[in-house]
PDB file of N, CA and C in Angstrom:
ATOM      1  N   MET A 197      56.090 -12.023 -11.129  1.00 51.00           N
ATOM      2  CA  MET A 197      55.790 -11.497 -12.457  1.00 51.00           C
ATOM      3  C   MET A 197      55.988 -12.573 -13.511  1.00 51.00           C
ATOM      4  N   ILE A 198      57.112 -13.258 -13.454  1.00 57.00           N
ATOM      5  CA  ILE A 198      57.398 -14.327 -14.411  1.00 57.00           C
ATOM      6  C   ILE A 198      56.345 -15.419 -14.310  1.00 57.00           C
ATOM      7  N   ILE A 199      55.952 -15.741 -13.084  1.00 59.00           N
ATOM      8  CA  ILE A 199      54.963 -16.795 -12.861  1.00 59.00           C
ATOM      9  C   ILE A 199      53.623 -16.401 -13.476  1.00 59.00           C
ATOM     10  N   ILE A 200      53.250 -15.145 -13.280  1.00 60.00           N
ATOM     11  CA  ILE A 200      51.978 -14.661 -13.825  1.00 60.00           C
ATOM     12  C   ILE A 200      51.999 -14.754 -15.348  1.00 60.00           C
ATOM     13  N   LEU A 201      53.089 -14.315 -15.956  1.00 59.00           N
ATOM     14  CA  LEU A 201      53.197 -14.338 -17.413  1.00 59.00           C
ATOM     15  C   LEU A 201      53.156 -15.762 -17.946  1.00 59.00           C
ATOM     16  N   SER A 202      53.878 -16.682 -17.300  1.00 63.00           N
ATOM     17  CA  SER A 202      53.896 -18.062 -17.771  1.00 63.00           C
ATOM     18  C   SER A 202      52.513 -18.686 -17.644  1.00 63.00           C
ATOM     19  N   THR A 203      51.779 -18.282 -16.605  1.00 63.00           N
ATOM     20  CA  THR A 203      50.423 -18.795 -16.427  1.00 63.00           C
ATOM     21  C   THR A 203      49.518 -18.283 -17.534  1.00 63.00           C
ATOM     22  N   CYS A 204      49.672 -17.004 -17.865  1.00 64.00           N
ATOM     23  CA  CYS A 204      48.848 -16.393 -18.910  1.00 64.00           C
ATOM     24  C   CYS A 204      49.138 -17.012 -20.263  1.00 64.00           C
ATOM     25  N   PHE A 205      50.423 -17.064 -20.631  1.00 63.00           N
ATOM     26  CA  PHE A 205      50.787 -17.565 -21.948  1.00 63.00           C
ATOM     27  C   PHE A 205      50.608 -19.075 -22.060  1.00 63.00           C
ATOM     28  N   GLY A 206      50.529 -19.739 -20.913  1.00 64.00           N
ATOM     29  CA  GLY A 206      50.355 -21.179 -20.931  1.00 64.00           C
ATOM     30  C   GLY A 206      48.887 -21.576 -21.023  1.00 64.00           C
ATOM     31  N   SER A 207      48.008 -20.580 -20.863  1.00 62.00           N
ATOM     32  CA  SER A 207      46.578 -20.867 -20.881  1.00 62.00           C
ATOM     33  C   SER A 207      46.065 -21.030 -22.305  1.00 62.00           C
ATOM     34  N   LYS A 208      44.904 -21.671 -22.443  1.00 72.00           N
ATOM     35  CA  LYS A 208      44.299 -21.863 -23.758  1.00 72.00           C
ATOM     36  C   LYS A 208      43.267 -20.770 -24.029  1.00 72.00           C
ATOM     37  N   ASN A 209      43.136 -19.832 -23.063  1.00 71.00           N
ATOM     38  CA  ASN A 209      42.162 -18.759 -23.197  1.00 71.00           C
ATOM     39  C   ASN A 209      42.783 -17.617 -23.987  1.00 71.00           C
ATOM     40  N   SER A 210      42.366 -17.462 -25.248  1.00 78.00           N
ATOM     41  CA  SER A 210      42.952 -16.449 -26.120  1.00 78.00           C
ATOM     42  C   SER A 210      42.700 -15.035 -25.602  1.00 78.00           C
ATOM     43  N   VAL A 211      41.545 -14.817 -24.991  1.00 81.00           N
ATOM     44  CA  VAL A 211      41.237 -13.486 -24.456  1.00 81.00           C
ATOM     45  C   VAL A 211      42.196 -13.155 -23.318  1.00 81.00           C
ATOM     46  N   LEU A 212      42.444 -14.146 -22.472  1.00 74.00           N
ATOM     47  CA  LEU A 212      43.369 -13.953 -21.352  1.00 74.00           C
ATOM     48  C   LEU A 212      44.766 -13.670 -21.886  1.00 74.00           C
ATOM     49  N   GLU A 213      45.168 -14.386 -22.934  1.00 75.00           N
ATOM     50  CA  GLU A 213      46.491 -14.166 -23.518  1.00 75.00           C
ATOM     51  C   GLU A 213      46.611 -12.752 -24.072  1.00 75.00           C
ATOM     52  N   LYS A 214      45.575 -12.290 -24.774  1.00 80.00           N
ATOM     53  CA  LYS A 214      45.615 -10.936 -25.334  1.00 80.00           C
ATOM     54  C   LYS A 214      45.720  -9.902 -24.222  1.00 80.00           C
ATOM     55  N   THR A 215      44.988 -10.157 -23.136  1.00 81.00           N
ATOM     56  CA  THR A 215      45.044  -9.239 -21.996  1.00 81.00           C
ATOM     57  C   THR A 215      46.450  -9.204 -21.420  1.00 81.00           C
ATOM     58  N   CYS A 216      47.063 -10.371 -21.312  1.00 76.00           N
ATOM     59  CA  CYS A 216      48.415 -10.443 -20.763  1.00 76.00           C
ATOM     60  C   CYS A 216      49.411  -9.744 -21.663  1.00 76.00           C
ATOM     61  N   TYR A 217      49.256  -9.914 -22.979  1.00 79.00           N
ATOM     62  CA  TYR A 217      50.143  -9.224 -23.915  1.00 79.00           C
ATOM     63  C   TYR A 217      50.008  -7.724 -23.743  1.00 79.00           C
ATOM     64  N   SER A 218      48.770  -7.251 -23.608  1.00 81.00           N
ATOM     65  CA  SER A 218      48.526  -5.818 -23.443  1.00 81.00           C
ATOM     66  C   SER A 218      49.160  -5.300 -22.163  1.00 81.00           C
ATOM     67  N   VAL A 219      48.954  -6.036 -21.069  1.00 80.00           N
ATOM     68  CA  VAL A 219      49.514  -5.629 -19.779  1.00 80.00           C
ATOM     69  C   VAL A 219      51.041  -5.630 -19.837  1.00 80.00           C
ATOM     70  N   THR A 220      51.593  -6.665 -20.473  1.00 77.00           N
ATOM     71  CA  THR A 220      53.043  -6.766 -20.590  1.00 77.00           C
ATOM     72  C   THR A 220      53.582  -5.601 -21.401  1.00 77.00           C
ATOM     73  N   PHE A 221      52.918  -5.299 -22.515  1.00 80.00           N
ATOM     74  CA  PHE A 221      53.349  -4.209 -23.381  1.00 80.00           C
ATOM     75  C   PHE A 221      53.308  -2.882 -22.634  1.00 80.00           C
ATOM     76  N   LEU A 222      52.211  -2.652 -21.900  1.00 77.00           N
ATOM     77  CA  LEU A 222      52.070  -1.414 -21.137  1.00 77.00           C
ATOM     78  C   LEU A 222      53.138  -1.326 -20.048  1.00 77.00           C
ATOM     79  N   SER A 223      53.431  -2.456 -19.418  1.00 77.00           N
ATOM     80  CA  SER A 223      54.439  -2.467 -18.362  1.00 77.00           C
ATOM     81  C   SER A 223      55.812  -2.135 -18.932  1.00 77.00           C
ATOM     82  N   LEU A 224      56.127  -2.718 -20.095  1.00 73.00           N
ATOM     83  CA  LEU A 224      57.421  -2.453 -20.724  1.00 73.00           C
ATOM     84  C   LEU A 224      57.496  -1.008 -21.197  1.00 73.00           C
ATOM     85  N   SER A 225      56.418  -0.503 -21.773  1.00 74.00           N
ATOM     86  CA  SER A 225      56.385   0.879 -22.242  1.00 74.00           C
ATOM     87  C   SER A 225      56.587   1.822 -21.062  1.00 74.00           C
ATOM     88  N   ASP A 226      55.932   1.517 -19.960  1.00 71.00           N
ATOM     89  CA  ASP A 226      56.030   2.352 -18.770  1.00 71.00           C
ATOM     90  C   ASP A 226      57.459   2.315 -18.213  1.00 71.00           C
ATOM     91  N   ALA A 227      58.077   1.157 -18.310  1.00 63.00           N
ATOM     92  CA  ALA A 227      59.420   0.999 -17.766  1.00 63.00           C
ATOM     93  C   ALA A 227      60.472   1.729 -18.615  1.00 63.00           C
ATOM     94  N   TYR A 228      60.295   1.710 -19.929  1.00 62.00           N
ATOM     95  CA  TYR A 228      61.288   2.300 -20.810  1.00 62.00           C
ATOM     96  C   TYR A 228      60.988   3.723 -21.254  1.00 62.00           C
ATOM     97  N   PHE A 229      59.724   4.122 -21.186  1.00 54.00           N
ATOM     98  CA  PHE A 229      59.373   5.474 -21.615  1.00 54.00           C
ATOM     99  C   PHE A 229      58.793   6.266 -20.462  1.00 54.00           C
TER     100      PHE A 229
END
């Protein structure tokens, strides 16, 4: 998971970064709510 996130945030592809932020947010929301 950490590796995937670092790969996403390390990329220069803004669309990919936004997708990763969305997935991360959904994962955290799912985990806490």
